[in-house]
XYZ file of C-alpha atoms in Angstrom:
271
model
C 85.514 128.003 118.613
C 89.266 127.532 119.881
C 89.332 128.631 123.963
C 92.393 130.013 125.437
C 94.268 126.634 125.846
C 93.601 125.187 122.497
C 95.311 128.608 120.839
C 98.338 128.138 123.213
C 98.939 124.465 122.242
C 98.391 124.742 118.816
C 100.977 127.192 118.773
C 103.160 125.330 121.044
C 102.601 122.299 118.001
C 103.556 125.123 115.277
C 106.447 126.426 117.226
C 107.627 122.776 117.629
C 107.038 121.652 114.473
C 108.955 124.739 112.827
C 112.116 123.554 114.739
C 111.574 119.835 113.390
C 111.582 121.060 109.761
C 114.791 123.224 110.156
C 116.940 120.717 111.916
C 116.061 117.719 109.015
C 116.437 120.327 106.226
C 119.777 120.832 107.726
C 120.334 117.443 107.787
C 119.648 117.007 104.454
C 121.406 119.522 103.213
C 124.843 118.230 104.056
C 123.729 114.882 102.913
C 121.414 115.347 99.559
C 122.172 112.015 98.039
C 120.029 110.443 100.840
C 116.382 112.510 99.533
C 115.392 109.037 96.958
C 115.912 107.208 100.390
C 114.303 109.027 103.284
C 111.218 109.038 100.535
C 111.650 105.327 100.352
C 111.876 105.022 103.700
C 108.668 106.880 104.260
C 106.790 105.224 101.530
C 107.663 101.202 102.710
C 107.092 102.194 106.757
C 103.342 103.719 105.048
C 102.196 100.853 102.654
C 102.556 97.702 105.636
C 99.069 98.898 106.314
C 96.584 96.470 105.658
C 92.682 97.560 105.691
C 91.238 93.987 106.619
C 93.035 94.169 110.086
C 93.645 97.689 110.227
C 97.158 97.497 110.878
C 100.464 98.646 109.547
C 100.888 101.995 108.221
C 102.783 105.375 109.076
C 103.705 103.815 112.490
C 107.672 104.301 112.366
C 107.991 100.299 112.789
C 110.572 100.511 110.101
C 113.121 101.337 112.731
C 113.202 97.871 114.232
C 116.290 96.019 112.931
C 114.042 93.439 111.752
C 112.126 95.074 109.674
C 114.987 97.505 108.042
C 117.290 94.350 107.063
C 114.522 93.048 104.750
C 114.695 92.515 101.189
C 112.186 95.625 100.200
C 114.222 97.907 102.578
C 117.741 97.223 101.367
C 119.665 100.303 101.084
C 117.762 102.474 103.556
C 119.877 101.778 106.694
C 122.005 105.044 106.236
C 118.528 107.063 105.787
C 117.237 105.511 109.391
C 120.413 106.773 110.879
C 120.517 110.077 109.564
C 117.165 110.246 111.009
C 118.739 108.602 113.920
C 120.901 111.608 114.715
C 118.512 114.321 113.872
C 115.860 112.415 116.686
C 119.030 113.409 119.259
C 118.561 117.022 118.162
C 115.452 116.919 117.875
C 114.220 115.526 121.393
C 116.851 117.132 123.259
C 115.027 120.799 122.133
C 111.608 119.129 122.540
C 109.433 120.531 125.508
C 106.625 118.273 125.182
C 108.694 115.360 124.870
C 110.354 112.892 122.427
C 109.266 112.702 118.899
C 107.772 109.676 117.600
C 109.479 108.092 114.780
C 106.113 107.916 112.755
C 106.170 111.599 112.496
C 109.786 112.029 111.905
C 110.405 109.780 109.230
C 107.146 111.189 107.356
C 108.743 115.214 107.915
C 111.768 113.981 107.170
C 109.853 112.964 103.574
C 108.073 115.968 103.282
C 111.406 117.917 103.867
C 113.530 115.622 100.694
C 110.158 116.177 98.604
C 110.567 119.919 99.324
C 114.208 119.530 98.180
C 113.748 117.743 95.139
C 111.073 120.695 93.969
C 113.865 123.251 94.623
C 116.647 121.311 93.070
C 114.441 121.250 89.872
C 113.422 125.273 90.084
C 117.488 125.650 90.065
C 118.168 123.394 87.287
C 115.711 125.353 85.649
C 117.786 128.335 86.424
C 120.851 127.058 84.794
C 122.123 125.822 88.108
C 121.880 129.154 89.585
C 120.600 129.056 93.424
C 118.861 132.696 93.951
C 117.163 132.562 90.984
C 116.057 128.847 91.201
C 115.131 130.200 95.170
C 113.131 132.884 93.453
C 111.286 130.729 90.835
C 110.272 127.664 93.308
C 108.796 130.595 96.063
C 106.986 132.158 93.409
C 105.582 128.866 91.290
C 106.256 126.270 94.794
C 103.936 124.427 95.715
C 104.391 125.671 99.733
C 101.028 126.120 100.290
C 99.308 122.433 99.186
C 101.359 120.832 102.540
C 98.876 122.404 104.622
C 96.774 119.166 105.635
C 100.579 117.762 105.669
C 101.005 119.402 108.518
C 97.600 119.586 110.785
C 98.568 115.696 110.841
C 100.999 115.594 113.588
C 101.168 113.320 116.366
C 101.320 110.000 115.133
C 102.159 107.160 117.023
C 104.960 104.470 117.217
C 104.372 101.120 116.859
C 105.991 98.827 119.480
C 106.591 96.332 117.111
C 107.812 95.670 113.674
C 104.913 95.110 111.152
C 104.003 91.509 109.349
C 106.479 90.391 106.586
C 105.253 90.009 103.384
C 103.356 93.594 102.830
C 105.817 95.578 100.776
C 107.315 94.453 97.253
C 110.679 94.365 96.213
C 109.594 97.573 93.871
C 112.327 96.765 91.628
C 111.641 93.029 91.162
C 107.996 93.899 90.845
C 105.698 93.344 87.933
C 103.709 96.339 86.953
C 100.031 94.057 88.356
C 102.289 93.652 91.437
C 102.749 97.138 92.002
C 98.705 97.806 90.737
C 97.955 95.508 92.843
C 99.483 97.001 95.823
C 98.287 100.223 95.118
C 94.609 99.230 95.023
C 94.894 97.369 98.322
C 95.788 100.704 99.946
C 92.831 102.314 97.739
C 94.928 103.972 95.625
C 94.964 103.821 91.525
C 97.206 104.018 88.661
C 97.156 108.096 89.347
C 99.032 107.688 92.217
C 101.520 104.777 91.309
C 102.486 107.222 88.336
C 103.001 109.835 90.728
C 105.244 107.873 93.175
C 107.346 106.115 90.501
C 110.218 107.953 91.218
C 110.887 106.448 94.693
C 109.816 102.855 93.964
C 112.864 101.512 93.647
C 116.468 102.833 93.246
C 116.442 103.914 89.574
C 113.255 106.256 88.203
C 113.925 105.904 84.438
C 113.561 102.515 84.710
C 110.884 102.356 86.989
C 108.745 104.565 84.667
C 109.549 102.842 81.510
C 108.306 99.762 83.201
C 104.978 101.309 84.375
C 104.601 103.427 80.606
C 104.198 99.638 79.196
C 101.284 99.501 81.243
C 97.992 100.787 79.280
C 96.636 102.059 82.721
C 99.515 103.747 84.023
C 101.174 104.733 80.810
C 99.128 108.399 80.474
C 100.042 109.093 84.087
C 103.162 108.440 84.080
C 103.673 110.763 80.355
C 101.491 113.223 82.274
C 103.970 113.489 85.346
C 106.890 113.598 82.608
C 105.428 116.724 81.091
C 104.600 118.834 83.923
C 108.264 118.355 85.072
C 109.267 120.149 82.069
C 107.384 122.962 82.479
C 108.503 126.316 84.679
C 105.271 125.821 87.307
C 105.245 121.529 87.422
C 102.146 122.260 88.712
C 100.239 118.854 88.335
C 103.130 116.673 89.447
C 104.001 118.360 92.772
C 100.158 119.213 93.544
C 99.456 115.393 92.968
C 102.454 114.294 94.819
C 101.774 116.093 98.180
C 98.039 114.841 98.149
C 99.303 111.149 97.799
C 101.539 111.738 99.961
C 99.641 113.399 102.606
C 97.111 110.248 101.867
C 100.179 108.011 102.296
C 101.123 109.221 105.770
C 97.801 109.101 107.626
C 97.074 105.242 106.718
C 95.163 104.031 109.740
C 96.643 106.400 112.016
C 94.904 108.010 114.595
C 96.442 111.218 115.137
C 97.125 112.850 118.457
C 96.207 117.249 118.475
C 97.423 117.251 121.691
C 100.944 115.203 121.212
C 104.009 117.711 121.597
C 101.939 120.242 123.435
C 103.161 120.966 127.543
C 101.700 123.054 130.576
C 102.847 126.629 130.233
C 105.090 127.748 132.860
C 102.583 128.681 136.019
C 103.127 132.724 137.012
C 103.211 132.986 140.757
C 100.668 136.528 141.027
C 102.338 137.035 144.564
C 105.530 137.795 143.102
C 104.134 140.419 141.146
C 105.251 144.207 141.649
C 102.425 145.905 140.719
């Protein structure tokens, strides 16, 4: 059972994390053509990890300069500094101190995933926003992000992770991409499901992975639930990978954001 000061810093984390999720869906909002790369961006800082040494992962190393000029990451540079200006925001609100990059890069994510869903409810709508608003609250998938977000408080790394772990998606083979997969203990299920930010153009991408006799029925799986009014299968599956995605060898901190509460001084009191 919860005591007194485990209630007041989980809802310190809630409060917190409510703020974080407004000011990067603001952020996106005036810039929507960056969602494929702030997914990207989550998705190569997630699959450095590496089970045999248990390291890489979620760890927000993709900020070093380093690691964001190579090959795999081309193209994300303007993603890292949007995120660059929302951390300002974001830490200068922050009571419990500054946000680790781990966790911002993989709300950030979870933010352009939550835009692409109701981009899609509007198209649906004929492009019109209060009924596309209307559709994705009533069909959205809101409610699967829920072990999303218990898993906050990652932390940074304090240096940039190996070379070598993360393919150039869109010089990859299909095995290449397979192969990566199952080295994070992940299957064709979940490549399918991911296709769309593996590289900078999805048609092709899937087409690539439909020649594949493993992938293919995924991948024409995903392409029908997109079509329908609910897209239930796609989105469910893509916030559980995704959720799998960000935790990779992370330990995460419960008690990271959370600060004393303001002490009352009782002889002050006018009773």
């Amino acid at each position: 059972m919860a005591n007194a000061a485990d209630l007041i810093q989980r809802r310190q984390r809630s409060e917190f994390q409510s703020q974080v999720k407004e000011t990067l869906f603001n952020a996106i909002k005036g810039n929507p053509d960056i969602i494929p790369s702030l997914l990207t961006l989550a998705i190569n800082d997630a699959v450095t990890y590496d089970k045999a040494t248990k390291s890489g992962g979620p760890n927000g190393s993709i900020r070093f300069s380093s690691e964001i000029s190579r090959p795999e990451n081309a193209g994300l540079s303007a993603a890292l500094n949007l995120l660059e200006e929302a951390k300002k925001e974001i830490d200068s609100y922050s009571k419990g101190g500054p946000i680790s990059y781990a966790d911002l890069i993989n709300y950030a994510a979870q933010s352009a995933v939550k835009a692409t869903f109701l981009a899609a409810a509007i198209s649906k709508c004929g492009g019109n926003v209060e009924k596309g608003s209307i559709l994705y609250n009533a069909y959205g998938s809101s409610g699967q992000w829920g072990l999303f977000d218990r898993q906050f408080g990652r932390a940074d790394a304090q240096d940039p992770d190996p070379e070598g772990r993360v393919p150039v998606w869109e010089k990859a083979s299909v095995q290449e991409m397979k192969d990566k997969f199952s080295a994070l203990g992940f299957g064709p299920r979940q490549l399918a499901v991911l296709s769309a930010f593996l590289g900078p153009d999805q048609s092709a991408t899937e087409t690539l992975l439909a020649s594949d006799p493993d992938v293919a029925p995924w991948v024409q799986k995903y392409q029908r639930s997109r079509e329908t009014v609910s897209r239930t299968d796609y989105e469910v599956d893509l916030i559980t990978t995704f959720t799998k995605l960000s935790t990779l060898g992370q330990q995460i901190n419960y008690e990271a954001y959370t600060y004393p509460p303001p002490k009352i001084d009782i002889t002050k009191l006018k009773l």
